[in-house]
Coordinates of C-alpha atoms in Angstrom, one line a residue:
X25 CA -26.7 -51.0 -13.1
X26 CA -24.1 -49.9 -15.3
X27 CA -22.4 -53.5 -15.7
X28 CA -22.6 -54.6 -19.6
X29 CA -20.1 -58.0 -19.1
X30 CA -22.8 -60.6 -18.4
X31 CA -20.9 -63.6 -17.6
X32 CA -18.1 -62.6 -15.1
X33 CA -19.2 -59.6 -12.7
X34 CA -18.8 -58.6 -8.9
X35 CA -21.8 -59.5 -7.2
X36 CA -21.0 -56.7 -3.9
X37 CA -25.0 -56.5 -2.8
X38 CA -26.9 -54.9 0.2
X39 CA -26.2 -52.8 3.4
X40 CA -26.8 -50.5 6.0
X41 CA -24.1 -49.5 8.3
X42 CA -23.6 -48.2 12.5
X43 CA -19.9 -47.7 12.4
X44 CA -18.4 -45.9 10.4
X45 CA -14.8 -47.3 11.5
X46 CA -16.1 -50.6 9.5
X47 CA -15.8 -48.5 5.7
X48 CA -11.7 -48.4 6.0
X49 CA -11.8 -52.2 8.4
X50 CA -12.1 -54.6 6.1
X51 CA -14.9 -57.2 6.6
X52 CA -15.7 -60.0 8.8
X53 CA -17.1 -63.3 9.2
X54 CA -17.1 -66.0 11.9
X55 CA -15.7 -69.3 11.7
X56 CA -18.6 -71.0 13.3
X57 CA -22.0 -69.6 11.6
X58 CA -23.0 -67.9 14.4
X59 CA -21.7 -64.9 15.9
X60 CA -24.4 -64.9 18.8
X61 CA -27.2 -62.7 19.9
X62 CA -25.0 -60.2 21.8
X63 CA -23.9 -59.0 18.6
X64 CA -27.3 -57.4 17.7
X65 CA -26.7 -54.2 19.7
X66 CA -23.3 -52.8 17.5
X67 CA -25.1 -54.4 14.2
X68 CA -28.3 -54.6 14.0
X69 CA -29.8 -52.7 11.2
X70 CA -27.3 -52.8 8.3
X71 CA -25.9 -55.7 5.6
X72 CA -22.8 -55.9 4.3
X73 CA -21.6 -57.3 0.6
X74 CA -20.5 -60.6 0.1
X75 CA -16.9 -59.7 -2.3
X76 CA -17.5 -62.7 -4.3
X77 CA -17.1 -63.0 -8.1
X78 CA -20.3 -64.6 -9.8
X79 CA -19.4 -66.3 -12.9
X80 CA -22.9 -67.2 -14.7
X81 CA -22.6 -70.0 -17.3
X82 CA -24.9 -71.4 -20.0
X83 CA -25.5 -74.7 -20.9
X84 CA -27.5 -77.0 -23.9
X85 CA -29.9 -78.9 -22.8
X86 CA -31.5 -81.7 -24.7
X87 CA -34.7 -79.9 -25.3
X88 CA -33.8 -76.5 -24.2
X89 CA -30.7 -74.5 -22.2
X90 CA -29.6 -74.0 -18.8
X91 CA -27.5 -71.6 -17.0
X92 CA -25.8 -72.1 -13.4
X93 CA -23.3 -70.3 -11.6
X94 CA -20.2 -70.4 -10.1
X95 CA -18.6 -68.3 -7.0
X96 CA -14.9 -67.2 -6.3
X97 CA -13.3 -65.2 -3.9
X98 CA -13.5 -66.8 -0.4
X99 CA -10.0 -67.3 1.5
X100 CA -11.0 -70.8 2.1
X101 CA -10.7 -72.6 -1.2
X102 CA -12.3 -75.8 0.5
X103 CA -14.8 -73.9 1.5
X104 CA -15.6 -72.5 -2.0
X105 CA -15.3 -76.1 -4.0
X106 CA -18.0 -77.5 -1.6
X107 CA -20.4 -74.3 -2.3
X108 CA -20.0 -74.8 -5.9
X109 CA -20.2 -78.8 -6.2
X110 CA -23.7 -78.2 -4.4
X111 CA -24.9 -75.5 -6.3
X112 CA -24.5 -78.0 -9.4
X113 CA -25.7 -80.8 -7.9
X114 CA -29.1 -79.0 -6.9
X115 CA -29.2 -77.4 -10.5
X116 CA -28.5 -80.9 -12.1
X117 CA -31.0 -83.2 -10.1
X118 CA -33.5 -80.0 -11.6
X119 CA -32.7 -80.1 -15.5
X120 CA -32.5 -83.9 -15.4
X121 CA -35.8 -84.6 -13.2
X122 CA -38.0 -86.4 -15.3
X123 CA -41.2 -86.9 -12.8
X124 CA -43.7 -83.9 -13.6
X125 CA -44.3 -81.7 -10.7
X126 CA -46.8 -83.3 -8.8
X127 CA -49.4 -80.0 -8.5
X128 CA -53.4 -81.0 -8.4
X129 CA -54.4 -82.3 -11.7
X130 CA -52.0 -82.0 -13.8
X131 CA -51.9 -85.4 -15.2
X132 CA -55.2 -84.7 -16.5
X133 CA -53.2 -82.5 -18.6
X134 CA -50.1 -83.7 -19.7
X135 CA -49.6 -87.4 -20.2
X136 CA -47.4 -89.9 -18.8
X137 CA -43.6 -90.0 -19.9
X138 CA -44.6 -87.0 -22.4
X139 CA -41.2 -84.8 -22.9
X140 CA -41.7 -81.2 -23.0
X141 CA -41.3 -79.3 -26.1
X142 CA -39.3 -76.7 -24.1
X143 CA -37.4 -76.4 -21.1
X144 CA -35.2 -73.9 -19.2
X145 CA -33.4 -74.3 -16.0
X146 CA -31.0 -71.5 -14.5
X147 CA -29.8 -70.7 -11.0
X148 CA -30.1 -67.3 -9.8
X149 CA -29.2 -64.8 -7.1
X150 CA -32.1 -63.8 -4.2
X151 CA -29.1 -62.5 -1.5
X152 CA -25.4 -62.0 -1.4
X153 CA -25.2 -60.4 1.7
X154 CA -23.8 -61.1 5.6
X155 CA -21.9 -64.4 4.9
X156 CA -25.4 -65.5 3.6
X157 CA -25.7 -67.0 -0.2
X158 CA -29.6 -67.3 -1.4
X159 CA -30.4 -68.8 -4.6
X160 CA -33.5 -70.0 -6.6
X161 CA -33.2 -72.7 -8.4
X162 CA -36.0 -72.5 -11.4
X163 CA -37.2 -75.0 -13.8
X164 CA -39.7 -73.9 -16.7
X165 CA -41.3 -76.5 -19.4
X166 CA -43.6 -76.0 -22.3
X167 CA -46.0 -79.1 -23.8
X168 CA -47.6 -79.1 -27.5
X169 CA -51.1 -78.9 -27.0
X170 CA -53.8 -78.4 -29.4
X171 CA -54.6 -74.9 -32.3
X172 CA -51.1 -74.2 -31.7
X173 CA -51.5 -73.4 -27.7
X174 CA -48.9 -74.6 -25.5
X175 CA -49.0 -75.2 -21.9
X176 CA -46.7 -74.4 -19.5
X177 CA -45.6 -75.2 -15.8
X178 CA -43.1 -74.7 -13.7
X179 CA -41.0 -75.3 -10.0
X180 CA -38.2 -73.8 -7.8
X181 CA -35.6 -75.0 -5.3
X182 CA -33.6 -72.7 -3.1
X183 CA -30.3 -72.9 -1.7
X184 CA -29.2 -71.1 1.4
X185 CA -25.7 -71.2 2.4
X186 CA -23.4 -70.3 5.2
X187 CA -20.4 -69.0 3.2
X188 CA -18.3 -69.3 6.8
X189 CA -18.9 -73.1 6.5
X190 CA -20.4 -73.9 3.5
X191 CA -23.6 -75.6 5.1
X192 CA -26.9 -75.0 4.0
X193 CA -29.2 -72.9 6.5
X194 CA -31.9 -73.5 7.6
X195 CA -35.0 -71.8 8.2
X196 CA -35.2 -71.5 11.9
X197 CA -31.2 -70.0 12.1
X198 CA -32.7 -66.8 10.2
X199 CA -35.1 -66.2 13.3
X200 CA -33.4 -64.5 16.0
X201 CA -32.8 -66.5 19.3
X202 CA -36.2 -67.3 21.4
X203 CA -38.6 -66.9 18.1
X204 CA -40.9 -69.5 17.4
X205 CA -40.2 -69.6 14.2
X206 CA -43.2 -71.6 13.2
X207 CA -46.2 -70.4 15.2
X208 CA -44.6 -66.7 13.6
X209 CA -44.7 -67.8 10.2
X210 CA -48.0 -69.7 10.7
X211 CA -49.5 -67.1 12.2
X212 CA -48.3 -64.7 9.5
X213 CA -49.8 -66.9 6.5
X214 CA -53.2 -67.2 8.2
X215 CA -53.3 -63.3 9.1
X216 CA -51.9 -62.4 4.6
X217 CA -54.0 -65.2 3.3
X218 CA -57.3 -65.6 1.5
X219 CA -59.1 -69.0 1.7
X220 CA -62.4 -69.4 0.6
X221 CA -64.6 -72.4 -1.2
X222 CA -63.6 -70.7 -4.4
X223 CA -60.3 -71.2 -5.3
X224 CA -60.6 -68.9 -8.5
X225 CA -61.4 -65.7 -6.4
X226 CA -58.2 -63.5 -6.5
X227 CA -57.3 -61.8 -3.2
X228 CA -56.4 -58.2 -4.4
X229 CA -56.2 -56.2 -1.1
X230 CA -52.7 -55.6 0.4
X231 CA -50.2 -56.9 -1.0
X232 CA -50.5 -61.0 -0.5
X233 CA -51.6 -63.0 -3.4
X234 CA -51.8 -66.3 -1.2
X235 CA -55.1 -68.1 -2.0
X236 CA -56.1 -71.2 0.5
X237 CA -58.3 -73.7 -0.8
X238 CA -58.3 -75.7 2.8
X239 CA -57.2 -74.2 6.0
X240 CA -53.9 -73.8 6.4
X241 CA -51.5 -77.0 7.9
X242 CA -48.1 -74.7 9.0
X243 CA -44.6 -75.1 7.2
X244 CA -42.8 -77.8 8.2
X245 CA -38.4 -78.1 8.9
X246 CA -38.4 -78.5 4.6
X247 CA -40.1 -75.6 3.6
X248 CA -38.7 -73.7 1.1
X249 CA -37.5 -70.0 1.4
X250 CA -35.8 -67.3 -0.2
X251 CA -33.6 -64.1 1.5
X252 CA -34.5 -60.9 0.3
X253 CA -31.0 -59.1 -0.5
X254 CA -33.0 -55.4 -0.2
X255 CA -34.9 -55.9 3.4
X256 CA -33.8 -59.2 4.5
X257 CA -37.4 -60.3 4.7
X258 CA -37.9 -64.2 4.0
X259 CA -39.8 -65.4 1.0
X260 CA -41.6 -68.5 1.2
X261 CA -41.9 -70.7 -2.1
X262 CA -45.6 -72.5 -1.7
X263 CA -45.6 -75.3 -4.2
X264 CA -47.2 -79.1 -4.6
X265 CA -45.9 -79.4 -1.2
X266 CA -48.1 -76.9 0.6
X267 CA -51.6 -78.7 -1.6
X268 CA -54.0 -76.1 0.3
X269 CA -52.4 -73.2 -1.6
X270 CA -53.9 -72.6 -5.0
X271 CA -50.9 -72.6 -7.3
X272 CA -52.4 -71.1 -10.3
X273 CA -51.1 -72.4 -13.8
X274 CA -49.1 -74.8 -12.2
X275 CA -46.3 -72.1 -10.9
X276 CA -45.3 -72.0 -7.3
X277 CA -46.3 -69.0 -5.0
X278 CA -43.9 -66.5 -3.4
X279 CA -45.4 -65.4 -0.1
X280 CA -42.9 -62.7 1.7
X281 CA -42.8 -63.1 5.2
X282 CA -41.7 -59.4 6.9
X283 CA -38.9 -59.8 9.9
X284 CA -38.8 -57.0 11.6
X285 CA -37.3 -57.3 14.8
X286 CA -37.5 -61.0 14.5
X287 CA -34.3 -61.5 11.7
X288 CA -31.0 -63.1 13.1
X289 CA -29.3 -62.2 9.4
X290 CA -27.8 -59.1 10.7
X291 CA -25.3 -60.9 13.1
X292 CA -25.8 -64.6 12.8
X293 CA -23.6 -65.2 10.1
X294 CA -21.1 -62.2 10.2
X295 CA -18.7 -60.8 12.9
X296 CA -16.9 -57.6 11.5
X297 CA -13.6 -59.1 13.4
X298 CA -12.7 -61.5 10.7
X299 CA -12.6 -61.5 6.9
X300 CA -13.5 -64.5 4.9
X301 CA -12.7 -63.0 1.8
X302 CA -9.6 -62.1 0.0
X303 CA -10.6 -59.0 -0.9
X304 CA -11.2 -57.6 2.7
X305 CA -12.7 -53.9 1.1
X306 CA -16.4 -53.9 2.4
X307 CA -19.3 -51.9 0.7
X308 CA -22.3 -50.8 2.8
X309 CA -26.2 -51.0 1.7
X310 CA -29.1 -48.7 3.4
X311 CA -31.8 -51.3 4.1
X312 CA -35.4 -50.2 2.3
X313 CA -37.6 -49.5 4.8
X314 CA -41.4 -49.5 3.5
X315 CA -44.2 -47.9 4.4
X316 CA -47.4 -49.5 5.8
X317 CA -49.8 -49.5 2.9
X318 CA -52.4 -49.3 4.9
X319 CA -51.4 -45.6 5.5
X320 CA -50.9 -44.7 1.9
X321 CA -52.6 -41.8 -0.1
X322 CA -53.3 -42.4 -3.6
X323 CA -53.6 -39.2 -5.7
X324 CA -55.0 -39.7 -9.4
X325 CA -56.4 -36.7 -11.9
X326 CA -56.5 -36.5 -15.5
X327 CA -58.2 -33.6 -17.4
X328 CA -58.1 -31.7 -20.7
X329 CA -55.0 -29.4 -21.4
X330 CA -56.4 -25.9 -23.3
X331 CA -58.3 -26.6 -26.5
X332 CA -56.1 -28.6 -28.4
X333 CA -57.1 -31.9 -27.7
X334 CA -53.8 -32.6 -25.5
X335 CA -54.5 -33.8 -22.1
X336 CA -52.6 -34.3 -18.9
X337 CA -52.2 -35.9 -15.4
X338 CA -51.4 -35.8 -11.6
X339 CA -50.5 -38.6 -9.8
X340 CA -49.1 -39.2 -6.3
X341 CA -48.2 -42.1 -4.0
X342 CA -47.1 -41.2 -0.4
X343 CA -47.9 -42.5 3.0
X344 CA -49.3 -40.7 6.9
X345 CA -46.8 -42.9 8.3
X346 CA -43.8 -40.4 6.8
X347 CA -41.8 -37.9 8.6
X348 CA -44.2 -34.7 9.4
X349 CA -42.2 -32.3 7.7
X350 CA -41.8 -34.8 4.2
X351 CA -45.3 -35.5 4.6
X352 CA -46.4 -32.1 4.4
X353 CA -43.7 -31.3 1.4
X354 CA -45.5 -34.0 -0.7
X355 CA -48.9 -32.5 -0.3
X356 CA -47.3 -29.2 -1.0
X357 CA -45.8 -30.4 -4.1
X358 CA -49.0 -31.9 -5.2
X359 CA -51.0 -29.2 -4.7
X360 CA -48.9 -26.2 -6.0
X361 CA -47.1 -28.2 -8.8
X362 CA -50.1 -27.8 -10.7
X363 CA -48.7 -25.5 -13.0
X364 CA -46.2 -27.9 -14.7
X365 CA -48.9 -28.3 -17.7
X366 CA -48.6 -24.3 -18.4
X367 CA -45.8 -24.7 -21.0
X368 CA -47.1 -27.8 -22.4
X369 CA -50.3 -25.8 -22.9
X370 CA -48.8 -22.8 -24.7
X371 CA -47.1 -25.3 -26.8
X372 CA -50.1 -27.6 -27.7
X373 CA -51.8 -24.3 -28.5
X374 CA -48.9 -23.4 -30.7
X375 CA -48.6 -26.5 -32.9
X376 CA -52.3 -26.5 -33.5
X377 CA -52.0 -23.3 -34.6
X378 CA -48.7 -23.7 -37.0
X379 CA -50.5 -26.8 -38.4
X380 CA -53.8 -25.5 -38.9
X381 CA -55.0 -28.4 -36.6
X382 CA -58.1 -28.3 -34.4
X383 CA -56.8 -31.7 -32.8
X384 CA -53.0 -31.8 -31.7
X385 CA -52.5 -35.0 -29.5
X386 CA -50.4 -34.9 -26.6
X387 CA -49.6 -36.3 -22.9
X388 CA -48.4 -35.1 -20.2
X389 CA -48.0 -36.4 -16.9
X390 CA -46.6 -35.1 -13.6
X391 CA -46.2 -37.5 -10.6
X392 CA -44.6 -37.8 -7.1
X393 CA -43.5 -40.6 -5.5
X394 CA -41.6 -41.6 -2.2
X395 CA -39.5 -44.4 -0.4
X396 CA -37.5 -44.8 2.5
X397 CA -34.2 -46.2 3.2
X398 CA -32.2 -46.5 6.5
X399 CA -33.1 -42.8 8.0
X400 CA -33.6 -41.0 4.9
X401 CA -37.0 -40.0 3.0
X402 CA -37.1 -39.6 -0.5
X403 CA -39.8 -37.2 -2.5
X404 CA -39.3 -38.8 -6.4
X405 CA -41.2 -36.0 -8.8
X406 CA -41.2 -35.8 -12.2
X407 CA -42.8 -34.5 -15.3
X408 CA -42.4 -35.9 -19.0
X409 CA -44.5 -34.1 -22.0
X410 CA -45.0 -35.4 -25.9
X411 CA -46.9 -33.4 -28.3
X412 CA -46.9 -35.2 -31.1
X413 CA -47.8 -34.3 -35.2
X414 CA -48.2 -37.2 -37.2
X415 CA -45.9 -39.6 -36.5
X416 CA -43.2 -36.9 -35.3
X417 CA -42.8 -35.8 -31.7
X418 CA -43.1 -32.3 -32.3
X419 CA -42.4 -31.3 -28.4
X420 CA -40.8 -33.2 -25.5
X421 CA -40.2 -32.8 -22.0
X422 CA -38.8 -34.6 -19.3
X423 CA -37.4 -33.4 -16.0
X424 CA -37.3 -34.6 -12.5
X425 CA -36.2 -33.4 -8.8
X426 CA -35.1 -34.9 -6.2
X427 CA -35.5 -34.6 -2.1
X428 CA -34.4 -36.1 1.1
X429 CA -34.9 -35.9 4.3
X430 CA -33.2 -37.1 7.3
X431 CA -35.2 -38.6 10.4
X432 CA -37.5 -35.9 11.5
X433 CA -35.6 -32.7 10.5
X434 CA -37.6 -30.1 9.0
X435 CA -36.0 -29.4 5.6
X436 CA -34.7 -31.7 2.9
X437 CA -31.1 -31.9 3.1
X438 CA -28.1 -30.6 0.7
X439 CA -25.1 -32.8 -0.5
X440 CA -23.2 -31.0 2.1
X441 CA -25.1 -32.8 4.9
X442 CA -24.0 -35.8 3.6
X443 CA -20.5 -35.8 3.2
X444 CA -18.3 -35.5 6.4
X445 CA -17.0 -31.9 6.5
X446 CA -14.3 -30.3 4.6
X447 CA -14.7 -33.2 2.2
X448 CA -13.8 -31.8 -1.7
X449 CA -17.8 -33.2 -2.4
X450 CA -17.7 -31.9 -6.4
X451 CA -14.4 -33.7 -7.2
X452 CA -15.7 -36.7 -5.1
X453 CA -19.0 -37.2 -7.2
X454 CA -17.4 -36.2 -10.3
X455 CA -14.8 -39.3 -9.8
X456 CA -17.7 -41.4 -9.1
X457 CA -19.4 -40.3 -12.7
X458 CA -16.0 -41.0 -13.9
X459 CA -16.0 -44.8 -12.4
X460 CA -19.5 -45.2 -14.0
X461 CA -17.9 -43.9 -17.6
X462 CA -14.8 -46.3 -17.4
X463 CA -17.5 -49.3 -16.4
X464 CA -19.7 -49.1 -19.0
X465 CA -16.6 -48.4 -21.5
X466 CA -15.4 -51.8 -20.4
X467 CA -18.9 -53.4 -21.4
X468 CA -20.5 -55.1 -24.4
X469 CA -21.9 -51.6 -25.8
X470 CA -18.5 -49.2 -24.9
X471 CA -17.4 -49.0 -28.6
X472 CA -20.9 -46.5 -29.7
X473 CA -19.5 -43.5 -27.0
X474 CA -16.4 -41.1 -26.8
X475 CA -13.6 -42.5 -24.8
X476 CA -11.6 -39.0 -24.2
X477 CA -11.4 -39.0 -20.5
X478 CA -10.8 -35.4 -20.6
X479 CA -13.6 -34.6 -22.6
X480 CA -16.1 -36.7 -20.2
X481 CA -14.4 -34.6 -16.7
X482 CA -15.5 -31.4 -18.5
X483 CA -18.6 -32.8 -19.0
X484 CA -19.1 -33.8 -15.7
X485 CA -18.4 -30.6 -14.1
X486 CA -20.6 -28.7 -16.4
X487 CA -23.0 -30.5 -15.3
X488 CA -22.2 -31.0 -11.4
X489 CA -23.6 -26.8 -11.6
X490 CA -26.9 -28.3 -12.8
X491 CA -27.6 -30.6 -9.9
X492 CA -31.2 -29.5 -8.1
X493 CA -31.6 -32.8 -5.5
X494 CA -30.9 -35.8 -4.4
X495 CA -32.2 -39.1 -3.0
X496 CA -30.7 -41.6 -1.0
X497 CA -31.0 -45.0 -1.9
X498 CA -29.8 -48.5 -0.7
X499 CA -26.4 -48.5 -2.8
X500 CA -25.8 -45.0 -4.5
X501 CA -26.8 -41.4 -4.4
X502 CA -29.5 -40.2 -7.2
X503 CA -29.2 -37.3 -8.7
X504 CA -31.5 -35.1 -10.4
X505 CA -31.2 -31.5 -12.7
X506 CA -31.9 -28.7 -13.9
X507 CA -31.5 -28.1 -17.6
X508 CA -28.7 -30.8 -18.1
X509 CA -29.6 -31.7 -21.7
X510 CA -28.4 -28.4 -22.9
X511 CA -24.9 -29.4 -22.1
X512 CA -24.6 -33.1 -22.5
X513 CA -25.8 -31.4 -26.7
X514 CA -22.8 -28.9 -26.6
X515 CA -20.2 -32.0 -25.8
X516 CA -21.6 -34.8 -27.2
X517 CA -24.9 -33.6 -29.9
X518 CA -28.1 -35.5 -29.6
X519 CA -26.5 -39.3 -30.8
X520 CA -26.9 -42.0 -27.6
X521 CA -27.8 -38.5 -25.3
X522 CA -29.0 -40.7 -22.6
X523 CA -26.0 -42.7 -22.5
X524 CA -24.1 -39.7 -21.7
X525 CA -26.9 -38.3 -19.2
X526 CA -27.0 -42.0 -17.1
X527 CA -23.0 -41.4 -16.3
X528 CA -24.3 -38.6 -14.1
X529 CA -27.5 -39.7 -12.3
X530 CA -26.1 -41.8 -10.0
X531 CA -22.8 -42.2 -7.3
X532 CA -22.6 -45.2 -5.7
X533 CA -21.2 -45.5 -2.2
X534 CA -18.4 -47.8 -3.1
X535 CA -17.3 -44.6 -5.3
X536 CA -17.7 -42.4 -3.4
X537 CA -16.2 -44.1 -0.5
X538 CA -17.9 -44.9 2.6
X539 CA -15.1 -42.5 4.8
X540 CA -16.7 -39.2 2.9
X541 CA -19.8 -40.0 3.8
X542 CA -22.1 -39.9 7.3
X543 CA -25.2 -41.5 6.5
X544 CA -23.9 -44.9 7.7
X545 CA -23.6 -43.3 11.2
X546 CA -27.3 -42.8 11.8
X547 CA -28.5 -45.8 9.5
X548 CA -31.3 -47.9 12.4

């Protein structure tokens, strides 16, 4: 997140981990693609990073500019020549294809041999996790057309490689052994899909925006498909090859299709016993977990704040399907909160007042929000404020807190449950803010913020007192506080404040480092 350097950066992605022993093992990776079913009791449920380097690079096109990438890192250099030749090739037959994508009537739309005005063709990440490489592979072109309008379509390939071998995958290795792969997608497609005579009707419930105009064929060994580097969930890419889904504008369709129990990515591809990198050091990811929608409450209310004209609102987004005890926290917090708006009343009240105004607009918003990764719950809340006189923001506010829960325990747990015990937890997380300093010091923007080391490490640990909770997600530890603009103004004034503030609302595991920690123990 912090990473400025655009063209040459780590790519070390998702992961959820059982064994803990792993963190200080280096990292693993069989020499055959396939590390067996028998693996899925010791791994099932985490990722681990790929520790490749991902070198982007741009290119000029005739009509328009490209950008592909390239991989290092692997031990086997033979290995790593083939990934990239392929990678290039697949990106090159794209920018040079001269045939228009053949969606349903588009030639009555753009003419024979016509060259776009525009085009742009780049290769980028979908996973980097488990031995597993996914990429898209996207084409974009623009055509002249008439009172200045333009029209646009578009297409995508995807690449999935074996990094062990170098060989693409294919679609049926992802499925555990014993799935009908097909009939379980097929089956998935019909259940998520809307069909109906009208191809313009948009399917808005759930969350599937897959229209049929015809019933539904089945995939065939060649569809195309996507890994998802947060849940390992498979995304389908629907295009001219699938005609009975509506492909609106001329764009393909992403349908995601959710694994469950079903995925083989968790031990397929990777064996903890053997490193295929050169640097062995592994990072971990907790896999997102969501909810099922169809168990979600939706709280929305606005309504007038005092008489000034200033007005505020409520609005939550949590699930029945959540732990007991973080269930009833949310509906707590969203009943009792209530009384956030009292300051930003007395305020409103007060600027109308200093400025003889009957009419002093302002916003204010609370909310609370929540997630799940591996066995941890998070409650998001937050409140943000702006009166505003003229075109001056007379009064802002913006605070947050943070809580997680574990499982089913009861309450929300304390950095102290976290870390394994007797661990120096304040001089651990106040290295981490360090490592997210010296990282964005490094970058394209390092130049506009102090570079005293000291200076920041007194910062830090004025403001490691301020921390009120935290939230575990997939990579890194967020942190939220009490009152920390007070001191990131005595060190640094109010010049790129938020700069300073970022440093501290995050850890990430690889910083922290995975042997101070026990949330990988617990992590299925």
């Amino acid at each position: 997140m912090l990473e400025m350097l655009r063209y040459s950066r780590k790519i070390l992605v998702p992961v959820l981990v059982f064994v803990l022993a792993l963190a200080v093992s280096g990292c693993g990776g069989n020499g055959n693609g396939s590390a067996g079913k028998d693996n899925t009791e010791s791994q099932a449920g985490y990722f681990v990073e790929n520790n490749i380097n991902v070198e982007y690079l741009d290119e000029e096109l005739k009509n328009g500019s490209g950008e592909y990438l390239e991989i290092s890192g692997l031990k086997d250099k033979d290995i790593e020549k083939s990934i990239n030749e392929k990678i290039y090739a697949k990106y090159t037959e794209l920018k040079e294809k001269k045939e228009l994508p053949p969606y349903r009537g588009i030639k009555q739309m753009v003419n024979e041999g016509e060259e776009p005005q525009s085009c742009y063709v780049s290769v980028s990440l979908s996973a980097n996790i488990n031995n597993i490489l996914s990429l898209c592979l996207y084409r974009s072109c623009s055509f002249n057309r008439e009172e200045g309008r333009e029209l646009y379509l578009s297409e995508e390939e995807t690449l999935n490689i074996d990094l062990n071998t170098g060989n693409e995958i294919s679609l049926e290795e992802v499925f555990a052994d014993g799935v009908d792969y097909r009939d379980y997608i097929n089956r998935y497609v019909e259940m998520e899909s809307f069909s109906g005579a009208d191809a313009e009707l948009w399917y808005s419930e759930g969350d599937s925006n897959l229209k049929l105009t015809a019933p539904f064929k089945g995939i065939d060994a060649g569809q195309k498909f996507l890994i998802s580097e947060y849940d390992g969930n498979i995304q389908l890419i629907f295009d001219y090859n699938n005609p009975e889904v509506y492909c609106e504008n001329w764009s393909p369709v992403t349908f995601t299709v959710k694994m469950n129990e079903n995925s083989a990515l968790p031990y397929r591809f990777y064996d903890e016993k053997k490193c295929i990198y050169e640097d062995e050091n592994i990072s971990f990811r907790l896999i997102e977990r969501p909810f099922d929608v169809n168990e979600a409450v939706d709280v929305y209310e606005s309504f007038p704040v005092g008489d000034s004209g200033a007005s505020a609102d409520i609005r939550g987004l949590y699930y029945r399907d959540m732990s007991e005890p973080a269930f009833k926290l949310t509906e707590s917090l969203l009943k009792t909160d209530r009384d956030i708006t009292d300051k930003y009343k007395s305020e409103s009240e007060r600027l109308a007042a200093e400025y003889s105004m009957d009419n002093v607009p302002g916003y204010a918003s609370y909310y609370v929000n929540t997630n799940r990764y591996g066995q941890f719950t998070n409650i998001i809340t937050g409140f943000y404020a702006d009166i505003y006189v003229g075109d001056e923001a007379a009064y802002t506010e913006n605070r947050s807190r943070y809580y997680c829960f574990r499982g089913e325990e009861e309450k929300p747990l304390e950095l102290s449950d976290i870390f394994v015990k007797d661990s120096d937890i304040k001089e651990i997380m106040i290295d981490a803010f360090m490592e997210n300093y010296r990282i964005y010091i490094d970058g394209d923007y390092g130049e506009e913020i102090e570079k005293d080391e000291k200076i920041m490490r007194s910062y830090f640990e004025e403001a490691w007192e301020k921390i009120n909770g935290f939230a575990v997600d997939g990579t890194s530890l967020m942190l939220s506080y009490d009152s920390l603009r007070p001191v990131t103004e005595k060190y640094f004034g109010t010049e790129n404040i938020w700069v300073y503030e970022m440093f501290c609302e995050n850890a990430e595991y690889k910083h922290l480092r995975a042997e101070n920690l026990n949330i990988f123990e617990t992590a299925n």
